[in-house]
């Protein structure tokens, strides 16, 4: 077994907290444009993925419009083609404020949700400003990006993420809950 496989299999779950807030208002009436109005809450830099009627597109920039890179050039993403949008703060490891991951998620017909993962002190109190904060366990993860070539240990060739696990209340099992991307797209691939 290689060292990378061993590190995945032996990764320890870390204690943390998971905060979720649904943006107020009529969720069905919220548009991708209204979700983009909250991008500044993520800080800078922001990366993401837009699921469109033409396929999934990486998001290079999110304000004031969504921009992707196709054939080596930055191009706008047609907002009327987007049915799901996931934008995240690029965080390498743990931010100085204890935040591990921060994502803005919009789904057509379901509205906009903001998600934060970190240590309990880094997150809003449960119930504060609409936040629902619960204890969880986290694990760092990474994926090889498309078109990556050897050597694969170059950090620019992977997309990092934080996996979230929670205790299932009925039987006490640990279950996978969510995964928030935290890395930056490699635009040279």
PDB file of C-alpha atoms in Angstrom:
ATOM      1  CA  UNK A   1       0.000   0.000   0.000  1.00  0.00           C
ATOM      2  CA  UNK A   2       1.417   3.385  -0.951  1.00  0.00           C
ATOM      3  CA  UNK A   3       1.762   6.250   1.542  1.00  0.00           C
ATOM      4  CA  UNK A   4      -1.120   8.272   0.098  1.00  0.00           C
ATOM      5  CA  UNK A   5      -3.547   5.336   0.418  1.00  0.00           C
ATOM      6  CA  UNK A   6      -2.314   4.675   3.971  1.00  0.00           C
ATOM      7  CA  UNK A   7      -2.923   8.301   4.978  1.00  0.00           C
ATOM      8  CA  UNK A   8      -6.520   8.136   3.704  1.00  0.00           C
ATOM      9  CA  UNK A   9      -7.247   4.893   5.547  1.00  0.00           C
ATOM     10  CA  UNK A  10      -5.736   6.078   8.819  1.00  0.00           C
ATOM     11  CA  UNK A  11      -7.115   9.626   8.839  1.00  0.00           C
ATOM     12  CA  UNK A  12      -8.472  10.511  12.253  1.00  0.00           C
ATOM     13  CA  UNK A  13     -11.783  12.307  12.646  1.00  0.00           C
ATOM     14  CA  UNK A  14     -11.350  15.637  14.421  1.00  0.00           C
ATOM     15  CA  UNK A  15     -13.983  17.216  16.669  1.00  0.00           C
ATOM     16  CA  UNK A  16     -15.601  20.289  15.214  1.00  0.00           C
ATOM     17  CA  UNK A  17     -18.867  22.066  14.586  1.00  0.00           C
ATOM     18  CA  UNK A  18     -21.075  22.500  11.569  1.00  0.00           C
ATOM     19  CA  UNK A  19     -23.230  25.610  11.019  1.00  0.00           C
ATOM     20  CA  UNK A  20     -25.961  25.939   8.414  1.00  0.00           C
ATOM     21  CA  UNK A  21     -28.150  28.947   7.635  1.00  0.00           C
ATOM     22  CA  UNK A  22     -30.906  29.115   5.027  1.00  0.00           C
ATOM     23  CA  UNK A  23     -31.281  32.627   3.645  1.00  0.00           C
ATOM     24  CA  UNK A  24     -34.668  34.071   4.581  1.00  0.00           C
ATOM     25  CA  UNK A  25     -37.467  34.654   2.129  1.00  0.00           C
ATOM     26  CA  UNK A  26     -39.297  32.589  -0.403  1.00  0.00           C
ATOM     27  CA  UNK A  27     -36.756  29.899  -1.356  1.00  0.00           C
ATOM     28  CA  UNK A  28     -38.533  29.114  -4.610  1.00  0.00           C
ATOM     29  CA  UNK A  29     -38.277  32.764  -5.676  1.00  0.00           C
ATOM     30  CA  UNK A  30     -34.534  33.068  -5.000  1.00  0.00           C
ATOM     31  CA  UNK A  31     -32.422  33.169  -8.143  1.00  0.00           C
ATOM     32  CA  UNK A  32     -28.800  32.429  -8.842  1.00  0.00           C
ATOM     33  CA  UNK A  33     -28.331  36.206  -9.123  1.00  0.00           C
ATOM     34  CA  UNK A  34     -29.679  36.698  -5.577  1.00  0.00           C
ATOM     35  CA  UNK A  35     -27.236  34.025  -4.364  1.00  0.00           C
ATOM     36  CA  UNK A  36     -24.369  35.920  -5.996  1.00  0.00           C
ATOM     37  CA  UNK A  37     -25.329  38.882  -3.816  1.00  0.00           C
ATOM     38  CA  UNK A  38     -23.925  36.932  -0.844  1.00  0.00           C
ATOM     39  CA  UNK A  39     -20.524  36.058  -2.379  1.00  0.00           C
ATOM     40  CA  UNK A  40     -18.727  38.740  -0.345  1.00  0.00           C
ATOM     41  CA  UNK A  41     -19.629  36.777   2.821  1.00  0.00           C
ATOM     42  CA  UNK A  42     -17.152  34.083   1.722  1.00  0.00           C
ATOM     43  CA  UNK A  43     -14.158  36.420   1.625  1.00  0.00           C
ATOM     44  CA  UNK A  44     -11.501  36.179  -1.059  1.00  0.00           C
ATOM     45  CA  UNK A  45     -10.496  34.118  -2.994  1.00  0.00           C
ATOM     46  CA  UNK A  46     -13.644  32.213  -3.993  1.00  0.00           C
ATOM     47  CA  UNK A  47     -13.854  29.186  -6.286  1.00  0.00           C
ATOM     48  CA  UNK A  48     -16.777  26.974  -7.193  1.00  0.00           C
ATOM     49  CA  UNK A  49     -18.731  24.751  -9.509  1.00  0.00           C
ATOM     50  CA  UNK A  50     -21.862  25.615 -11.467  1.00  0.00           C
ATOM     51  CA  UNK A  51     -24.117  22.796 -12.586  1.00  0.00           C
ATOM     52  CA  UNK A  52     -25.703  23.976 -15.811  1.00  0.00           C
ATOM     53  CA  UNK A  53     -27.940  22.582 -18.517  1.00  0.00           C
ATOM     54  CA  UNK A  54     -24.719  22.281 -20.576  1.00  0.00           C
ATOM     55  CA  UNK A  55     -22.831  20.347 -17.886  1.00  0.00           C
ATOM     56  CA  UNK A  56     -20.732  21.148 -14.823  1.00  0.00           C
ATOM     57  CA  UNK A  57     -18.447  24.172 -15.130  1.00  0.00           C
ATOM     58  CA  UNK A  58     -15.698  25.231 -12.757  1.00  0.00           C
ATOM     59  CA  UNK A  59     -16.156  28.745 -11.416  1.00  0.00           C
ATOM     60  CA  UNK A  60     -13.016  30.857 -11.638  1.00  0.00           C
ATOM     61  CA  UNK A  61     -14.621  34.085 -10.421  1.00  0.00           C
ATOM     62  CA  UNK A  62     -18.006  34.690  -8.831  1.00  0.00           C
ATOM     63  CA  UNK A  63     -18.465  38.458  -8.675  1.00  0.00           C
ATOM     64  CA  UNK A  64     -20.091  40.313 -10.236  1.00  0.00           C
ATOM     65  CA  UNK A  65     -20.808  37.445 -12.689  1.00  0.00           C
ATOM     66  CA  UNK A  66     -19.834  33.783 -12.843  1.00  0.00           C
ATOM     67  CA  UNK A  67     -16.737  33.170 -14.952  1.00  0.00           C
ATOM     68  CA  UNK A  68     -15.309  29.856 -16.118  1.00  0.00           C
ATOM     69  CA  UNK A  69     -12.263  28.922 -18.164  1.00  0.00           C
ATOM     70  CA  UNK A  70     -12.847  27.176 -21.484  1.00  0.00           C
ATOM     71  CA  UNK A  71     -10.149  26.462 -24.054  1.00  0.00           C
ATOM     72  CA  UNK A  72      -7.675  28.603 -22.115  1.00  0.00           C
ATOM     73  CA  UNK A  73      -9.908  31.692 -21.987  1.00  0.00           C
ATOM     74  CA  UNK A  74     -12.131  33.167 -19.293  1.00  0.00           C
ATOM     75  CA  UNK A  75     -15.781  33.101 -20.344  1.00  0.00           C
ATOM     76  CA  UNK A  76     -19.020  34.138 -18.627  1.00  0.00           C
ATOM     77  CA  UNK A  77     -21.453  31.443 -17.484  1.00  0.00           C
ATOM     78  CA  UNK A  78     -25.029  32.030 -18.657  1.00  0.00           C
ATOM     79  CA  UNK A  79     -26.919  32.450 -15.374  1.00  0.00           C
ATOM     80  CA  UNK A  80     -30.198  31.228 -16.859  1.00  0.00           C
ATOM     81  CA  UNK A  81     -28.537  27.835 -17.509  1.00  0.00           C
ATOM     82  CA  UNK A  82     -27.458  27.293 -13.866  1.00  0.00           C
ATOM     83  CA  UNK A  83     -29.628  25.007 -11.728  1.00  0.00           C
ATOM     84  CA  UNK A  84     -27.158  24.436  -8.864  1.00  0.00           C
ATOM     85  CA  UNK A  85     -24.268  26.577  -7.665  1.00  0.00           C
ATOM     86  CA  UNK A  86     -21.627  25.791  -5.053  1.00  0.00           C
ATOM     87  CA  UNK A  87     -19.152  28.551  -4.173  1.00  0.00           C
ATOM     88  CA  UNK A  88     -16.508  28.146  -1.474  1.00  0.00           C
ATOM     89  CA  UNK A  89     -13.799  30.126   0.242  1.00  0.00           C
ATOM     90  CA  UNK A  90     -10.320  28.891  -0.654  1.00  0.00           C
ATOM     91  CA  UNK A  91      -8.902  27.890   2.737  1.00  0.00           C
ATOM     92  CA  UNK A  92      -5.608  26.026   2.987  1.00  0.00           C
ATOM     93  CA  UNK A  93      -5.873  23.917   6.152  1.00  0.00           C
ATOM     94  CA  UNK A  94      -7.344  25.967   8.989  1.00  0.00           C
ATOM     95  CA  UNK A  95      -7.920  29.711   8.708  1.00  0.00           C
ATOM     96  CA  UNK A  96      -6.517  31.864  11.541  1.00  0.00           C
ATOM     97  CA  UNK A  97     -10.063  32.245  12.921  1.00  0.00           C
ATOM     98  CA  UNK A  98     -10.501  28.453  13.261  1.00  0.00           C
ATOM     99  CA  UNK A  99     -12.658  28.084  10.151  1.00  0.00           C
ATOM    100  CA  UNK A 100     -12.027  24.911   8.110  1.00  0.00           C
ATOM    101  CA  UNK A 101     -14.570  25.416   5.311  1.00  0.00           C
ATOM    102  CA  UNK A 102     -17.130  27.994   4.182  1.00  0.00           C
ATOM    103  CA  UNK A 103     -19.584  27.466   1.320  1.00  0.00           C
ATOM    104  CA  UNK A 104     -22.519  29.212  -0.289  1.00  0.00           C
ATOM    105  CA  UNK A 105     -24.927  26.776  -1.955  1.00  0.00           C
ATOM    106  CA  UNK A 106     -27.860  27.648  -4.217  1.00  0.00           C
ATOM    107  CA  UNK A 107     -30.291  25.125  -5.690  1.00  0.00           C
ATOM    108  CA  UNK A 108     -33.019  26.215  -8.085  1.00  0.00           C
ATOM    109  CA  UNK A 109     -36.348  26.104  -6.244  1.00  0.00           C
ATOM    110  CA  UNK A 110     -34.729  25.466  -2.845  1.00  0.00           C
ATOM    111  CA  UNK A 111     -32.984  28.780  -2.220  1.00  0.00           C
ATOM    112  CA  UNK A 112     -29.598  29.703  -0.786  1.00  0.00           C
ATOM    113  CA  UNK A 113     -27.781  28.126   2.144  1.00  0.00           C
ATOM    114  CA  UNK A 114     -24.534  29.156   3.805  1.00  0.00           C
ATOM    115  CA  UNK A 115     -22.421  26.460   5.479  1.00  0.00           C
ATOM    116  CA  UNK A 116     -19.453  26.866   7.820  1.00  0.00           C
ATOM    117  CA  UNK A 117     -17.278  24.165   9.363  1.00  0.00           C
ATOM    118  CA  UNK A 118     -14.661  24.740  12.037  1.00  0.00           C
ATOM    119  CA  UNK A 119     -14.007  24.677  15.737  1.00  0.00           C
ATOM    120  CA  UNK A 120     -16.932  25.653  17.965  1.00  0.00           C
ATOM    121  CA  UNK A 121     -15.399  29.070  18.769  1.00  0.00           C
ATOM    122  CA  UNK A 122     -15.129  29.947  15.053  1.00  0.00           C
ATOM    123  CA  UNK A 123     -18.839  29.456  14.400  1.00  0.00           C
ATOM    124  CA  UNK A 124     -21.989  31.344  15.367  1.00  0.00           C
ATOM    125  CA  UNK A 125     -23.939  30.166  18.398  1.00  0.00           C
ATOM    126  CA  UNK A 126     -26.875  27.881  17.639  1.00  0.00           C
ATOM    127  CA  UNK A 127     -29.883  30.076  16.844  1.00  0.00           C
ATOM    128  CA  UNK A 128     -27.856  33.270  16.331  1.00  0.00           C
ATOM    129  CA  UNK A 129     -28.933  35.123  13.164  1.00  0.00           C
ATOM    130  CA  UNK A 130     -30.663  32.001  11.830  1.00  0.00           C
ATOM    131  CA  UNK A 131     -27.673  29.675  12.211  1.00  0.00           C
ATOM    132  CA  UNK A 132     -28.157  26.046  13.224  1.00  0.00           C
ATOM    133  CA  UNK A 133     -24.885  24.895  14.790  1.00  0.00           C
ATOM    134  CA  UNK A 134     -24.233  21.312  15.850  1.00  0.00           C
ATOM    135  CA  UNK A 135     -21.238  19.241  16.872  1.00  0.00           C
ATOM    136  CA  UNK A 136     -19.623  17.075  14.234  1.00  0.00           C
ATOM    137  CA  UNK A 137     -16.397  15.355  13.279  1.00  0.00           C
ATOM    138  CA  UNK A 138     -14.310  16.451  10.321  1.00  0.00           C
ATOM    139  CA  UNK A 139     -11.663  14.920   8.124  1.00  0.00           C
ATOM    140  CA  UNK A 140      -9.474  16.594   5.524  1.00  0.00           C
ATOM    141  CA  UNK A 141      -9.622  15.060   2.070  1.00  0.00           C
ATOM    142  CA  UNK A 142      -8.252  15.722  -1.408  1.00  0.00           C
ATOM    143  CA  UNK A 143      -8.934  14.690  -4.978  1.00  0.00           C
ATOM    144  CA  UNK A 144      -6.678  14.623  -7.993  1.00  0.00           C
ATOM    145  CA  UNK A 145      -7.855  17.272 -10.459  1.00  0.00           C
ATOM    146  CA  UNK A 146      -8.698  16.451 -14.078  1.00  0.00           C
ATOM    147  CA  UNK A 147      -5.777  16.412 -16.495  1.00  0.00           C
ATOM    148  CA  UNK A 148      -3.200  16.235 -13.692  1.00  0.00           C
ATOM    149  CA  UNK A 149       0.065  14.628 -14.787  1.00  0.00           C
ATOM    150  CA  UNK A 150       2.843  13.039 -12.693  1.00  0.00           C
ATOM    151  CA  UNK A 151       4.251  13.807 -10.222  1.00  0.00           C
ATOM    152  CA  UNK A 152       0.977  13.864  -8.288  1.00  0.00           C
ATOM    153  CA  UNK A 153       2.408  15.247  -5.034  1.00  0.00           C
ATOM    154  CA  UNK A 154       2.256  18.830  -6.373  1.00  0.00           C
ATOM    155  CA  UNK A 155      -0.418  20.680  -4.297  1.00  0.00           C
ATOM    156  CA  UNK A 156      -1.701  22.510  -7.395  1.00  0.00           C
ATOM    157  CA  UNK A 157      -2.856  19.163  -8.828  1.00  0.00           C
ATOM    158  CA  UNK A 158      -5.322  18.368  -6.055  1.00  0.00           C
ATOM    159  CA  UNK A 159      -8.645  19.819  -4.895  1.00  0.00           C
ATOM    160  CA  UNK A 160      -8.894  19.852  -1.118  1.00  0.00           C
ATOM    161  CA  UNK A 161     -12.065  19.416   0.903  1.00  0.00           C
ATOM    162  CA  UNK A 162     -13.403  18.851   4.403  1.00  0.00           C
ATOM    163  CA  UNK A 163     -15.693  15.878   5.031  1.00  0.00           C
ATOM    164  CA  UNK A 164     -18.326  16.214   7.761  1.00  0.00           C
ATOM    165  CA  UNK A 165     -19.587  13.343   9.911  1.00  0.00           C
ATOM    166  CA  UNK A 166     -22.274  13.361  12.605  1.00  0.00           C
ATOM    167  CA  UNK A 167     -23.756  11.004  15.164  1.00  0.00           C
ATOM    168  CA  UNK A 168     -26.930   9.366  13.904  1.00  0.00           C
ATOM    169  CA  UNK A 169     -29.412   9.892  16.777  1.00  0.00           C
ATOM    170  CA  UNK A 170     -31.374   6.626  16.691  1.00  0.00           C
ATOM    171  CA  UNK A 171     -28.457   4.185  16.913  1.00  0.00           C
ATOM    172  CA  UNK A 172     -25.413   6.361  17.567  1.00  0.00           C
ATOM    173  CA  UNK A 173     -23.609   5.458  14.347  1.00  0.00           C
ATOM    174  CA  UNK A 174     -21.194   7.897  12.754  1.00  0.00           C
ATOM    175  CA  UNK A 175     -22.562   8.911   9.353  1.00  0.00           C
ATOM    176  CA  UNK A 176     -21.253  11.016   6.493  1.00  0.00           C
ATOM    177  CA  UNK A 177     -23.212  14.288   6.298  1.00  0.00           C
ATOM    178  CA  UNK A 178     -21.551  16.614   3.792  1.00  0.00           C
ATOM    179  CA  UNK A 179     -18.360  17.584   2.026  1.00  0.00           C
ATOM    180  CA  UNK A 180     -17.227  21.156   1.444  1.00  0.00           C
ATOM    181  CA  UNK A 181     -14.502  21.929  -1.073  1.00  0.00           C
ATOM    182  CA  UNK A 182     -11.731  24.221   0.152  1.00  0.00           C
ATOM    183  CA  UNK A 183      -9.176  24.182  -2.652  1.00  0.00           C
ATOM    184  CA  UNK A 184      -8.392  26.116  -5.761  1.00  0.00           C
ATOM    185  CA  UNK A 185      -8.899  24.966  -9.335  1.00  0.00           C
ATOM    186  CA  UNK A 186      -5.765  24.316 -11.366  1.00  0.00           C
ATOM    187  CA  UNK A 187      -6.345  26.326 -14.549  1.00  0.00           C
ATOM    188  CA  UNK A 188      -3.210  25.078 -16.256  1.00  0.00           C
ATOM    189  CA  UNK A 189      -4.492  21.511 -16.762  1.00  0.00           C
TER     190      UNK A 189
END
